[in-house]
Short mmCIF file of C-alpha atoms in Angstrom, two decimals:
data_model
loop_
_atom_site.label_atom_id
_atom_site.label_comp_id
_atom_site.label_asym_id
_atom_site.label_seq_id
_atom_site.Cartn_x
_atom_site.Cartn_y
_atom_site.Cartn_z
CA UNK A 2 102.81 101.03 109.92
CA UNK A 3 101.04 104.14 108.91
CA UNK A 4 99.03 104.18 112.44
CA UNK A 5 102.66 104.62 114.13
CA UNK A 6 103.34 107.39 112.59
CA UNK A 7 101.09 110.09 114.67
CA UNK A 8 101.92 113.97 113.05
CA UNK A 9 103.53 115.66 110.27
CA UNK A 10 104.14 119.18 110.94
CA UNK A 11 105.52 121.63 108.57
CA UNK A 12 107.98 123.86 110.53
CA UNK A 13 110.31 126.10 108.10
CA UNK A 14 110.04 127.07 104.80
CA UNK A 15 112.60 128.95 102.51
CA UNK A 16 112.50 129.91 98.59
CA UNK A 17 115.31 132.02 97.58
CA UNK A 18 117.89 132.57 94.48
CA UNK A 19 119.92 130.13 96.42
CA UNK A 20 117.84 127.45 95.36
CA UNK A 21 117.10 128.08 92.13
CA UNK A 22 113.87 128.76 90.10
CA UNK A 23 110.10 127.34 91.03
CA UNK A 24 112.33 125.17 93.94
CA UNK A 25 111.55 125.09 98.30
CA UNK A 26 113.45 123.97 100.99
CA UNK A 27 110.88 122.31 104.04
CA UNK A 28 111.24 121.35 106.95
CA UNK A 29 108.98 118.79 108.35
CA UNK A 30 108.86 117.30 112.03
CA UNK A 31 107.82 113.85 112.16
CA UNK A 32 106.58 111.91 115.85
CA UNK A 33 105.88 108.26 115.82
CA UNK A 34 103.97 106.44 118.54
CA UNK A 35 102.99 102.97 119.28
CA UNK A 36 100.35 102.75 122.23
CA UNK A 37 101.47 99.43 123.22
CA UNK A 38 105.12 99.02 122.65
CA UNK A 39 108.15 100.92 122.34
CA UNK A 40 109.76 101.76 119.35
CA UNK A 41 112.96 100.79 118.45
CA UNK A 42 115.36 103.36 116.58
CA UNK A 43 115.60 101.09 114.09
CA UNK A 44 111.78 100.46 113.40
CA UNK A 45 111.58 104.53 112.96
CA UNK A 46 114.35 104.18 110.62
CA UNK A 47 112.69 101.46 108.36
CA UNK A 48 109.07 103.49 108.81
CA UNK A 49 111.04 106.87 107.72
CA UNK A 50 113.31 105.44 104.90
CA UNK A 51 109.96 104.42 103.33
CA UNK A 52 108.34 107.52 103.69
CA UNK A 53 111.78 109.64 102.23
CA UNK A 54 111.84 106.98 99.11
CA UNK A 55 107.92 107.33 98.51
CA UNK A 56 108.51 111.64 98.29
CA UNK A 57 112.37 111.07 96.41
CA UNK A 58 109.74 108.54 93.52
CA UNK A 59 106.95 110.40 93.37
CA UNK A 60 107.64 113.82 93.78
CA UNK A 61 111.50 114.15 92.84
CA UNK A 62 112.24 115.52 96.60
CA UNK A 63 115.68 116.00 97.17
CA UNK A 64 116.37 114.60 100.83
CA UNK A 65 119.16 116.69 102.33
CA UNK A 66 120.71 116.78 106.02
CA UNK A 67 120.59 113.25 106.67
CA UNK A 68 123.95 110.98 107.58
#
């Protein structure tokens, strides 16, 4: 539920040969909330899975660091 999810904060940029041409690596920090309940781990893993698909479909992000 989009009102769960409370910030987005960009934290760490880095562009280098490493990476290749026109191509970032970022580094975002993402804090859920629900008022009136606690969230589960696996609620914030449902509401972030959709978020990572909607960036990997509509802007070819590459998701990396995640087990």
């Amino acid at each position: 539920k989009a009102y769960e999810l409370e910030r987005v904060e960009l934290f760490d940029v880095f562009a280098g040969k490493k990476l290749g041409e026109h191509r970032k690596s970022m580094a975002y920090r993402f804090t859920y909330r629900n008022p009136k309940k606690t969230l589960t781990d696996q609620a914030v893993e449902k509401m972030h899975g959709k978020i990572e698909s909607r960036l990997v479909e509509t802007l070819s992000a590459e998701i990396v660091g995640r087990n």
